[in-house]
XYZ file of C-alpha atoms in Angstrom:
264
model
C -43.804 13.674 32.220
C -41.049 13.244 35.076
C -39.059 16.080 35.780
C -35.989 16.499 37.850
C -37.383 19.138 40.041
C -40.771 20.028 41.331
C -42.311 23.136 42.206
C -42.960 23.557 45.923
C -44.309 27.287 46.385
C -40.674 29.258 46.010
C -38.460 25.941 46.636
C -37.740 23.574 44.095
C -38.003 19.380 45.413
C -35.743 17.340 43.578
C -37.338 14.398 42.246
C -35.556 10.474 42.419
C -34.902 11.348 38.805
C -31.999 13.932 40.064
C -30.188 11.234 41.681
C -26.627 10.988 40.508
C -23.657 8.513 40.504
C -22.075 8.316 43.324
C -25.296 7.619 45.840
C -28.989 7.637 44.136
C -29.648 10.142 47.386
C -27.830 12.766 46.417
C -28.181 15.206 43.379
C -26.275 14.567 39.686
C -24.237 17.431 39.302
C -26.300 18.367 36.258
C -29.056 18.945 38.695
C -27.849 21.351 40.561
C -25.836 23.692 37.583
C -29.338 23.669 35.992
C -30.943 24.647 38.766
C -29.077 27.667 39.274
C -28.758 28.362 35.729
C -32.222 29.192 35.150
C -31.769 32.103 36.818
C -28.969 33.410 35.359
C -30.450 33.768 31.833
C -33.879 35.145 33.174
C -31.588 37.760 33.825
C -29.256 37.971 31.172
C -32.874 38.101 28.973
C -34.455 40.882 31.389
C -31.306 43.055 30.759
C -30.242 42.248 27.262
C -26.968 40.885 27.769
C -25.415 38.005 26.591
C -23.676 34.797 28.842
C -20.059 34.495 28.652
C -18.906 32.327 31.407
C -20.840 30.559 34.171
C -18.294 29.275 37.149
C -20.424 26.834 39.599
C -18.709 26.179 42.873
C -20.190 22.905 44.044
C -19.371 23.092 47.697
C -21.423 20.392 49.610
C -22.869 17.140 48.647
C -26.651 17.674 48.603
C -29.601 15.298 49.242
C -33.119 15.037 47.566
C -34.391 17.954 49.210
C -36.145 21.141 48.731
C -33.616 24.028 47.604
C -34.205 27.742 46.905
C -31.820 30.324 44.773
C -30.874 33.438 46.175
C -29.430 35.984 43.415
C -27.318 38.970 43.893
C -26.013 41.549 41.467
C -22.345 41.812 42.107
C -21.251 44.486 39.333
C -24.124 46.120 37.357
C -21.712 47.964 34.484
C -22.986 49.560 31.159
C -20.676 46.586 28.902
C -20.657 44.163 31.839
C -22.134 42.819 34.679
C -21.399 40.142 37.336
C -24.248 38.139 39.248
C -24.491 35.046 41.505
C -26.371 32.948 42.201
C -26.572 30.590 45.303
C -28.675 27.689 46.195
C -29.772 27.159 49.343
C -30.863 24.197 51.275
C -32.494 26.037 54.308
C -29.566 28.276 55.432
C -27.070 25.997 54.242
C -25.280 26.885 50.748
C -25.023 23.929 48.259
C -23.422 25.618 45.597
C -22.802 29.218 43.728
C -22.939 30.112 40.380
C -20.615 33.248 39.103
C -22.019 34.783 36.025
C -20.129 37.322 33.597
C -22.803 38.524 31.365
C -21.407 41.436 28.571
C -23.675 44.122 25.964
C -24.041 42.808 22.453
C -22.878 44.191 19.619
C -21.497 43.453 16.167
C -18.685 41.073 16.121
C -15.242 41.438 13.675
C -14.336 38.792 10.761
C -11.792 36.748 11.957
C -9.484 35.939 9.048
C -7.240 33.735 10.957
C -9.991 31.406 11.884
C -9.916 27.878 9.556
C -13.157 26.390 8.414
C -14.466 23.860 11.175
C -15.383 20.326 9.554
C -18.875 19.550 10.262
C -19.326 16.939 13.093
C -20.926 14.186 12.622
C -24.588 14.731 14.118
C -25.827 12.525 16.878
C -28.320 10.619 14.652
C -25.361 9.142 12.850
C -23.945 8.226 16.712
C -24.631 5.160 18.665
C -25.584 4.696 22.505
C -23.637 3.668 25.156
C -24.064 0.115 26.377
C -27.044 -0.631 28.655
C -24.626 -0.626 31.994
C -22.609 3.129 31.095
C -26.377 4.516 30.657
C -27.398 3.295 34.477
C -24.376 5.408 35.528
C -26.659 7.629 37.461
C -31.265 7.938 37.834
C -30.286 11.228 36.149
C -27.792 9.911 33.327
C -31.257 7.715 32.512
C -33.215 10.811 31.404
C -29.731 11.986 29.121
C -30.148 10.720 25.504
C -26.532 9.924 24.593
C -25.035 9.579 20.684
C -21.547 8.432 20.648
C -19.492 9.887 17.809
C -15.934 9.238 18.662
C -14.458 6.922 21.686
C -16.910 4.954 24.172
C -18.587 5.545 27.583
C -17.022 2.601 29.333
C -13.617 2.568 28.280
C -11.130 5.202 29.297
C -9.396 7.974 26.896
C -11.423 10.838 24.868
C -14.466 10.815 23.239
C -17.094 12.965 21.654
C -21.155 12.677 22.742
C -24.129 14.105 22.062
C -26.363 14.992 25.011
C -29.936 15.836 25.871
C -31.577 15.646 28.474
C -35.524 14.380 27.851
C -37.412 15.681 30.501
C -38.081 18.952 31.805
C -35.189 20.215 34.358
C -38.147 21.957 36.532
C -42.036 20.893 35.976
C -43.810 22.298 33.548
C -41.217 24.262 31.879
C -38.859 23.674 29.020
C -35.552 22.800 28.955
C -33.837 25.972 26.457
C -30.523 25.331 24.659
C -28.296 27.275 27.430
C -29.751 24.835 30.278
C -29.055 21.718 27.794
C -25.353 23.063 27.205
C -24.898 23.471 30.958
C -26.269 20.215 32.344
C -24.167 17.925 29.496
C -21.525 19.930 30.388
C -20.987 18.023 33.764
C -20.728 14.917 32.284
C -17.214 16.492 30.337
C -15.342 14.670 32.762
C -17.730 11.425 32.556
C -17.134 11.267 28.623
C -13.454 11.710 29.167
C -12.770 9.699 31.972
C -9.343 8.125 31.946
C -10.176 5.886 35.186
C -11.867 2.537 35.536
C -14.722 3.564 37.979
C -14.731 0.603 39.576
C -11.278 1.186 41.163
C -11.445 4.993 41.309
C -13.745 8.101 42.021
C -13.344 11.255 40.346
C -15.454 14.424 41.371
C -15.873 17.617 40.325
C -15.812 20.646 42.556
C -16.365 22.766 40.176
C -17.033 23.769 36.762
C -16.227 26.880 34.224
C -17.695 27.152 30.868
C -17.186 30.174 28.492
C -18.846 31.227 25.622
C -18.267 33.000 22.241
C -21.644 32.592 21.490
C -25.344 31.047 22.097
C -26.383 27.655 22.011
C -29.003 26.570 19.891
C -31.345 23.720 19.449
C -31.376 20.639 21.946
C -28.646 18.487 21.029
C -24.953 19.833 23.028
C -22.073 17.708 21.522
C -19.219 17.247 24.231
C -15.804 16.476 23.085
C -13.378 15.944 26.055
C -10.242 15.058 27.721
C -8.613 14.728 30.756
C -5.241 15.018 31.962
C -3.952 13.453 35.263
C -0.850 15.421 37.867
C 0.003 14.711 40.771
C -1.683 14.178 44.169
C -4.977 13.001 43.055
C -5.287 15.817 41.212
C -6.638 16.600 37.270
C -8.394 18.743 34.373
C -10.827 17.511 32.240
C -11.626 19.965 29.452
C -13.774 19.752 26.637
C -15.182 21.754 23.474
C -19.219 22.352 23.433
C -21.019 22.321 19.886
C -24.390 22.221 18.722
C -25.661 20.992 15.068
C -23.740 24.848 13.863
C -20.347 23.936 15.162
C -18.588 25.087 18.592
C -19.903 28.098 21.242
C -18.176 27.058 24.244
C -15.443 25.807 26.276
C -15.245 23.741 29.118
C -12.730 23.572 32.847
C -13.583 21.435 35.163
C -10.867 20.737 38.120
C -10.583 17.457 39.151
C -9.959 15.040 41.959
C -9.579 11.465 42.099
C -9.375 8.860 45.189
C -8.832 5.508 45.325
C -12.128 3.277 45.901
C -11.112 2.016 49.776
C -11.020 -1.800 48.964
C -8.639 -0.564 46.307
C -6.676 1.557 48.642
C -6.051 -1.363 51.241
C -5.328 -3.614 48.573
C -2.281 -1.895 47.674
C-alpha cells in the first residue's frame, strides 16, 4: 500500500502521494501536521497525559524531501506539560508543533450542556465531484462524505474525512493523526473563494480538545470569515461517529491569482 511517507533510517521521505494543492512538489499541509503529530502522542501515551491543543506553525514551503523531528520538553509539570516538536529539513525548520498535554482525571456533569443531534454519518454523505477530489495527490488518498454544502462551491459545509493509506509505512493511521490531518482541509471545506481567481493559505493551525478522537472517520464542519487586507479565519467543529471533541483556528491569508491581479 502507498503511504505518504517512507522510512529512511531516522528521516522520513515524503512520497508523490504528499503532494498538495498549490504545486504537486511541495507537501499538503496534512503531511506535514501528521508528521509531527506522531510524536506528540508517543509522548502524551509514554507519560499518561491527555492532548488538549496542538498549534503547528507552518513556516516554510517544503519540497518532497527527507525530514526529521526534533522534540523538546518545554514545561514538564505534575497537571501539565508543554512539548514541541520541530521538523527539520537538514538544518532548516519547516514547521513546529506546540503541544499542551494535561493529567486525567474525572470530569464534572455539565447541566448546562443541551443534547447534540446526531450527525448524519458519512455513509449517508456523498463525494465531491471528480475535479474537487484532484484538488491535491494527497486530497486523492482522503475519502470524503459530504453531509451539508459542497466542495466546489463557496460558503460552509460539513465532511467526513479519512485518509486511506498509512501517513508513515507500515504503521497505522490512529484516530488523533486522522483528526489532525482532516483538520487542514477546515479551510478547504469552508472556502468562501473561487480558487481559480484566489489563493488562500494557511500559516498555521490550532486545534483544542475536550476529549479523544475515536474511530477513523473525523467530520469537519467549517466556516470562514473574510477582514480586511487579505486577511481571514476559518474555524470549524471536529466530530467523530460520538459527536464533537475538538475545535478548530486556522488564520488565514488570501492573494489574488496574478492574471487576476493585473486584470483589475
Amino acid at each position: 500500500m502507498t503511504a505518504i511517507f517512507m522510512r529512511e533510517g531516522n528521516l522520513f521521505r515524503a512520497t508523490e502521494q504528499a503532494g498538495g494543492p498549490w504545486s504537486p512538489d511541495m507537501l499538503q499541509g496534512s503531511a506535514t501536521t501528521g508528521l509531527m503529530v506522531r510524536e506528540v502522542e508517543r509522548l502524551a501515551a509514554v507519560s499518561g497525559f491527555a492532548v488538549r491543543r496542538l498549534t503547528f506553525d507552518l513556516w516554510r514551503p517544503a519540497g518532497l524531501r527527507a525530514f526529521r523531528t526534533e522534540t523538546d520538553m518545554l514545561r514538564d509539570g505534575r497537571k501539565a506539560k508543554t512539548m514541541q516538536v520541530r521538523l527539520m529539513d537538514g538544518e532548516v525548520e519547516i514547521g513546529r508543533c506546540t503541544a499542551l498535554l494535561t493529567a486525567q482525571g474525572e470530569s464534572p456533569a455539565d447541566p448546562f450542556s443541551k443534547a447534540a443531534v446526531a450527525d448524519a454519518g458519512p455513509e449517508t454523505g456523498s463525494p465531491p465531484p471528480a475535479f474537487a477530489q484532484k484538488w491535491s495527490r494527497y486530497f486523492q488518498n482522503v475519502s470524503v462524505r459530504l453531509i451539508e454544502g459542497a466542495l466546489e462551491k463557496p460558503g460552509p459545509a460539513a465532511a467526513w474525512m479519512r485518509l486511506d493509506v498509512p501517513m508513515v509505512e507500515g504503521e497505522v493511521n490512529t484516530p488523533l493523526l486522522q483528526a489532525v490531518q482532516a483538520a487542514d482541509f477546515s479551510s478547504g471545506v469552508g472556502q468562501i473563494v473561487d480558487m481559480r481567481q484566489w489563493t488562500f493559505v494557511n500559516p498555521e493551525i490550532s486545534l483544542y480538545f475536550f476529549r479523544a478522537p475515536e474511530g477513523e472517520w473525523i467530520l469537519i464542519r467549517s466556516r470562514t470569515r473574510v477582514g480586511s487586507n487579505g486577511a481571514g479565519l476559518t474555524t470549524a467543529s471536529l466530530s467523530d461517529r460520538h459527536g464533537a471533541f475538538a475545535e478548530v483556528m486556522q488564520a488565514m491569508t488570501f492573494e489574488k491569482r496574478e492574471a487576476q491581479a493585473q486584470a483589475s
